[in-house]
Coordinates of C-alpha atoms in Angstrom, one line a residue:
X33 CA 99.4 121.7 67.1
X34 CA 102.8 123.4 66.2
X35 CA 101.6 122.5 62.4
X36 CA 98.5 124.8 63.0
X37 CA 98.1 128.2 61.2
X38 CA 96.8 129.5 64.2
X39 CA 98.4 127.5 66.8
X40 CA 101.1 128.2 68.8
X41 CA 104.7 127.6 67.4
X42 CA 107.0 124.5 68.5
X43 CA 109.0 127.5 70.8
X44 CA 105.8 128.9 72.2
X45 CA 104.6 125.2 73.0
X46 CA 107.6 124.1 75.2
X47 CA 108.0 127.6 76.7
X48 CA 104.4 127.6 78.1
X49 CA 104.5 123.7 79.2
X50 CA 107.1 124.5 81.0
X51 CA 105.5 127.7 82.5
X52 CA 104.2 127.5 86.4
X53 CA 100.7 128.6 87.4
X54 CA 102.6 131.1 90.0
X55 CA 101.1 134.2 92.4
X56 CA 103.3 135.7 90.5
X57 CA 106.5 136.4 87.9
X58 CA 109.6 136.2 90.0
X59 CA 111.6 139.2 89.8
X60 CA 114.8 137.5 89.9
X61 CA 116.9 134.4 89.5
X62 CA 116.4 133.5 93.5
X63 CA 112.7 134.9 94.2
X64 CA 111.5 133.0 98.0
X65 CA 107.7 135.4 97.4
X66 CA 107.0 133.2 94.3
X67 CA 105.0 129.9 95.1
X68 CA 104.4 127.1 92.0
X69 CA 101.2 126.7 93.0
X70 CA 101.0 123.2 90.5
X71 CA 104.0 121.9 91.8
X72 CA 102.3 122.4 95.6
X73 CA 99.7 120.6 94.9
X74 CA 101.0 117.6 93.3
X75 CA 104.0 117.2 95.8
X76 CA 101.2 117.2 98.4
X77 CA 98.5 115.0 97.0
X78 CA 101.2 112.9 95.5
X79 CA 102.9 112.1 99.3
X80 CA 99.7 111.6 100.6
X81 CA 98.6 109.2 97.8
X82 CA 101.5 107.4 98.5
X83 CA 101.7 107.4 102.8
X84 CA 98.2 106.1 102.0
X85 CA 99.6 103.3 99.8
X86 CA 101.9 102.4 102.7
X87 CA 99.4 102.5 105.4
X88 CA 97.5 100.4 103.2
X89 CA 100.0 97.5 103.2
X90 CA 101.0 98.0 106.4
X91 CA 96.8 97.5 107.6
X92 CA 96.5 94.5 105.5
X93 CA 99.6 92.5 106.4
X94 CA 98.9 89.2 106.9
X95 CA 101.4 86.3 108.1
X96 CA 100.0 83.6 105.4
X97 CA 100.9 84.3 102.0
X98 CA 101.0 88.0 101.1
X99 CA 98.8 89.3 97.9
X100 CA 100.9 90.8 95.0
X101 CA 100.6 94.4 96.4
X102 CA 101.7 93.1 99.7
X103 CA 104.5 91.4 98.4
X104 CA 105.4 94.3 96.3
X105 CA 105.5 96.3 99.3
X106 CA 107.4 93.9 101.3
X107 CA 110.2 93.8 98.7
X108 CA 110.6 97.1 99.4
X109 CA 110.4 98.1 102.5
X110 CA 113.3 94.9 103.1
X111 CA 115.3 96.4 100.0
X112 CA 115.3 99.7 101.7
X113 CA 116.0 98.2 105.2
X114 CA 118.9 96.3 104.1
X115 CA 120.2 99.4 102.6
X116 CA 119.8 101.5 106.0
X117 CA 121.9 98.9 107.4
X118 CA 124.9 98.9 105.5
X119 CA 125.3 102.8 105.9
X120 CA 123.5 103.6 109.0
X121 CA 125.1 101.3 112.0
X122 CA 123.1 103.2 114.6
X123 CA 120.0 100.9 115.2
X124 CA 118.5 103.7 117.2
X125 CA 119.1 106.1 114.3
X126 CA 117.6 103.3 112.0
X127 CA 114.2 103.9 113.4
X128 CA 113.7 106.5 111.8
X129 CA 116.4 106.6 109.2
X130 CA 115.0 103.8 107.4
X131 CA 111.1 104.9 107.4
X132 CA 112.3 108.0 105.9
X133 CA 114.3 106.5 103.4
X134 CA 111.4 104.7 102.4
X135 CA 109.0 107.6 102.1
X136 CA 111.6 109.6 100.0
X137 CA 111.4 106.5 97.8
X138 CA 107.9 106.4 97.4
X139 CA 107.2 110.4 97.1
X140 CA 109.7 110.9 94.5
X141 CA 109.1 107.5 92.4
X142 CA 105.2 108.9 92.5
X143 CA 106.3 112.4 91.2
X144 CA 108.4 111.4 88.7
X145 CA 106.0 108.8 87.2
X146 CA 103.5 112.3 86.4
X147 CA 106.1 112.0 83.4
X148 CA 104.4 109.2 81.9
X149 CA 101.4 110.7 81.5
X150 CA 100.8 112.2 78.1
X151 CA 102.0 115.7 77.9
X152 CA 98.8 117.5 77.3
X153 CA 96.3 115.5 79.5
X154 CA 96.1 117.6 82.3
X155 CA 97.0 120.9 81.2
X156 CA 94.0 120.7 78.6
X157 CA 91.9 119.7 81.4
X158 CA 92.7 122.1 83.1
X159 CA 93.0 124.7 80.1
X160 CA 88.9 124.1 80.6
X161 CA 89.0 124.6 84.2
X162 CA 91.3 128.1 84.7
X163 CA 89.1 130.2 82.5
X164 CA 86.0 129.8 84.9
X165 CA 88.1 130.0 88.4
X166 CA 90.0 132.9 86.9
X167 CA 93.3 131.4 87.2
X168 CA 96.5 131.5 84.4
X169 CA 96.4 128.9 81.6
X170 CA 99.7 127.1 83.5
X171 CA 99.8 123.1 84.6
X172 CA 103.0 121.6 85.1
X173 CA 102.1 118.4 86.4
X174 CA 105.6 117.1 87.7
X175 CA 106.8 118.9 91.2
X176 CA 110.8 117.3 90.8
X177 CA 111.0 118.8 87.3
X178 CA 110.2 122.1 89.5
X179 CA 114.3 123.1 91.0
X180 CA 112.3 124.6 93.9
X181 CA 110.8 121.2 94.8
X182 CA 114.1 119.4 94.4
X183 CA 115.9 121.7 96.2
X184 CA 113.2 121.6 99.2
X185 CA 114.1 117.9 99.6
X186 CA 117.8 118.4 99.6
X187 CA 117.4 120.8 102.0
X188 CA 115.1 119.1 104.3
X189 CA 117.9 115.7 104.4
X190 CA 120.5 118.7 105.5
X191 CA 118.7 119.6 108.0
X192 CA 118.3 115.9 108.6
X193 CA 122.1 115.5 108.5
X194 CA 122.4 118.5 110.7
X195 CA 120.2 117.0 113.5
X196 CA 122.3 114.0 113.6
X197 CA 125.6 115.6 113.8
X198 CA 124.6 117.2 116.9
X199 CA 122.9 114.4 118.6
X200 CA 124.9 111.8 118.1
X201 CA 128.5 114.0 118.6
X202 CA 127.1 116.7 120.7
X203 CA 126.9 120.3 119.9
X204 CA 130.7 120.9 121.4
X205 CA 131.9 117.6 119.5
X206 CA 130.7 118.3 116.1
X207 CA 131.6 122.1 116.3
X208 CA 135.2 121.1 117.2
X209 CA 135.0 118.9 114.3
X210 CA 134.0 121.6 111.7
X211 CA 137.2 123.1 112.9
X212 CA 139.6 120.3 113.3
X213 CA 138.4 118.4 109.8
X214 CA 140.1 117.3 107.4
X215 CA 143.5 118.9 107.7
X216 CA 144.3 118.6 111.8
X217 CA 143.4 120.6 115.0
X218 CA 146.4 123.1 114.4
X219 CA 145.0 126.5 115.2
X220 CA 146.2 128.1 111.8
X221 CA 144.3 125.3 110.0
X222 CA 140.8 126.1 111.4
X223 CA 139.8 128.7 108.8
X224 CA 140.6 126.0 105.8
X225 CA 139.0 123.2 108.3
X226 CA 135.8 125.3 108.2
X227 CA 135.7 126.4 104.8
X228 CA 136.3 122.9 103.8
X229 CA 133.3 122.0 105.8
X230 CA 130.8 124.4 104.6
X231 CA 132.0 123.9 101.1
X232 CA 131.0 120.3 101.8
X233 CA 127.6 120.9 103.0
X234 CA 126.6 122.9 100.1
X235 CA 128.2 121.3 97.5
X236 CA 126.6 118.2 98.5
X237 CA 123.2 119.7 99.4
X238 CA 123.0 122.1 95.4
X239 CA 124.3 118.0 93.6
X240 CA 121.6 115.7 95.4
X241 CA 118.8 118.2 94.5
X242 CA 120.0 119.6 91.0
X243 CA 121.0 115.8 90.4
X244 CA 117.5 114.8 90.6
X245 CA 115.8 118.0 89.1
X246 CA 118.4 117.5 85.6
X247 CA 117.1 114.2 84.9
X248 CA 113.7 114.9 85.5
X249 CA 113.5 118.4 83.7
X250 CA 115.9 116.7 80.6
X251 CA 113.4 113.8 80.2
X252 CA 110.2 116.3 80.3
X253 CA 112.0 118.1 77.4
X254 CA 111.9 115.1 75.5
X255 CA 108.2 113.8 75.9
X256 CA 107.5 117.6 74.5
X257 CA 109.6 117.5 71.3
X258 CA 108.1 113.8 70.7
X259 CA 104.7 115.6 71.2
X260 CA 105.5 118.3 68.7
X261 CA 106.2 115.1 66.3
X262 CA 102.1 114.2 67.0
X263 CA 101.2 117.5 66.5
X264 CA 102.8 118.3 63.1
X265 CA 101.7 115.7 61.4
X266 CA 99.6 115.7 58.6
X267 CA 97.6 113.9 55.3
X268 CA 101.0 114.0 53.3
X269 CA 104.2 111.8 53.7
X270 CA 106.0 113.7 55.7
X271 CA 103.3 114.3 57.9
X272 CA 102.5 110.5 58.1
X273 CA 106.2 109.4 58.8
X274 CA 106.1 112.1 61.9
X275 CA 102.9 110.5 63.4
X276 CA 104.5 107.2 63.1
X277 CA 108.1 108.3 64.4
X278 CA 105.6 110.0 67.5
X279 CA 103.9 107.2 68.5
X280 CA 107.7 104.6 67.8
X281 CA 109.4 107.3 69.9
X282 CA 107.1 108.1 72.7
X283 CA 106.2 104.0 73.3
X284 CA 109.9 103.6 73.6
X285 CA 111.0 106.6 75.7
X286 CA 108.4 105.7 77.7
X287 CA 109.7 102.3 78.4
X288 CA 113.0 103.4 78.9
X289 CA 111.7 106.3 81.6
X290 CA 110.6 103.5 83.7
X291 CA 113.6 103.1 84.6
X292 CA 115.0 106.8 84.6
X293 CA 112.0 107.4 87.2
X294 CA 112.7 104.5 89.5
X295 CA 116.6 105.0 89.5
X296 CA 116.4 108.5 90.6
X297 CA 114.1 107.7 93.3
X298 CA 116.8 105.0 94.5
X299 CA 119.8 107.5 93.8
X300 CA 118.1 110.1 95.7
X301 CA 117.1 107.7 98.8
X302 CA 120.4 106.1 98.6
X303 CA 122.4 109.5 98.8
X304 CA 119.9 110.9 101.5
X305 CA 121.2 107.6 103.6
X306 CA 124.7 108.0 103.1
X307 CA 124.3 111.6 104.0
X308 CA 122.5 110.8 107.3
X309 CA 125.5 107.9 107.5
X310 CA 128.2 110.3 107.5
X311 CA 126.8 112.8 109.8
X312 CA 127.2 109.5 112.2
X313 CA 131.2 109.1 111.4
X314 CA 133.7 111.0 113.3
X315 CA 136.9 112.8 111.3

């Protein structure tokens, strides 16, 4: 494609892969009036597809011997569990702690796995669709590539975190501790005890989602340049050797995105439980 006369050039290809089919161009580096309207829809049908997967298990659960898909399921659901646990030592908490944890699993494993597909699939099906619904010629088909998405989930386990703080110290008890923590309960110290404490929230609210979005966004780069490899090739030597090194480089990256894809998924869950496990510690 980048080869082509005509075509688009190896800068134009990446710049409009990694273009959003928005309602419209933000108008600045924060814009909250701009939706990704791709990133929408595969976040959504992407955590149904995969509550469905779980009600699915869950419906067929047998107590004789489990089926593969059960047993995968299983595995999983006790990994998690066990995980919950060890950070969250509120069994109360736990019930819902630990279902969550799961689904934030699941949902981002099933988004970032929209990496494996080839790049062009779905944007050239839809590149046949937008025309006749009148829609831009944009399809980026994984939402935690998308900051906004990533963002949105580290936000929502704040909110999480925030919830728990209250409940479990009171509204009077964790307010006197964003005052009093880290440095004492010393009246002068309450300005740095606060600004310590917001500091905290954010910083680790902007990590766990730009964490996630890095990795994803970083290994989305690289399935386009090894793309460009396909697309340049051509009846000469040169051109051979590239389709070779496309197909040696994408099997492989492929492979080893496997296990980018999962571990995020488990970094993510795991921070958004030791988040939720510190907003159950007192200072």
């Amino acid at each position: 494609m980048a080869a082509s006369a005509t075509g688009p050039t190896a800068g134009e290809y990446i710049v409009h892969h990694l273009g959003f089919l928005q309602n419209r161009k933000p108008t600045g580096v924060v814009d909250f009036g701009v939706f990704n309207f791709d990133s929408i829809f595969w976040a959504t049908l992407l955590g149904v597809l995969g509550c469905l997967l779980l009600w699915r298990a869950a419906r067929k659960a047998t107590s004789g011997v489990p089926g593969r898909f059960q047993a995968a399921v299983e595995v999983l659901v006790e990994m998690v569990d066990s995980q919950a646990k060890g950070i969250v030592h509120n069994a109360q908490s736990r019930k819902f702690v630990a279902p969550l944890a799961l689904t934030v699993f699941v949902w981002i494993f099933l988004m970032n796995a929209m990496d494996l597909l080839p790049v062009d699939l779905i944007p050239q099906i839809w590149h046949g669709v937008a025309p006749a619904v009148g829609a831009p010629d944009y399809m980026r088909v994984v939402p935690t590539a998308d900051l906004s998405v990533t963002m949105g989930l580290s936000l929502a386990v704040l909110l999480v975190c925030l919830y728990y703080n209250v409940k479990i110290k009171g509204a009077g008890g964790w307010i006197h501790e964003l005052f009093t923590a880290p440095f004492g309960s010393h009246p002068l110290l309450w300005p740095f005890n606060f600004l310590m404490q917001i500091i905290e929230f954010v910083a680790k609210t902007v990590s766990h989602g730009m964490r996630l979005f890095g990795n994803m966004y970083a290994g989305e780069l690289i399935f386009m340049l090894i793309a460009l490899m396909g697309g340049a090739w051509s009846l000469s030597a040169t051109g051979i050797g590239l389709a070779i090194g496309h197909i040696i480089a994408g099997t492989a990256w492929a492979i080893f995105h496997i296990l980018i894809i999962t571990l995020q998924a488990f970094v993510f869950m795991m921070l958004t439980l030791v988040y939720v496990g510190q907003a159950h510690d007192a200072h």
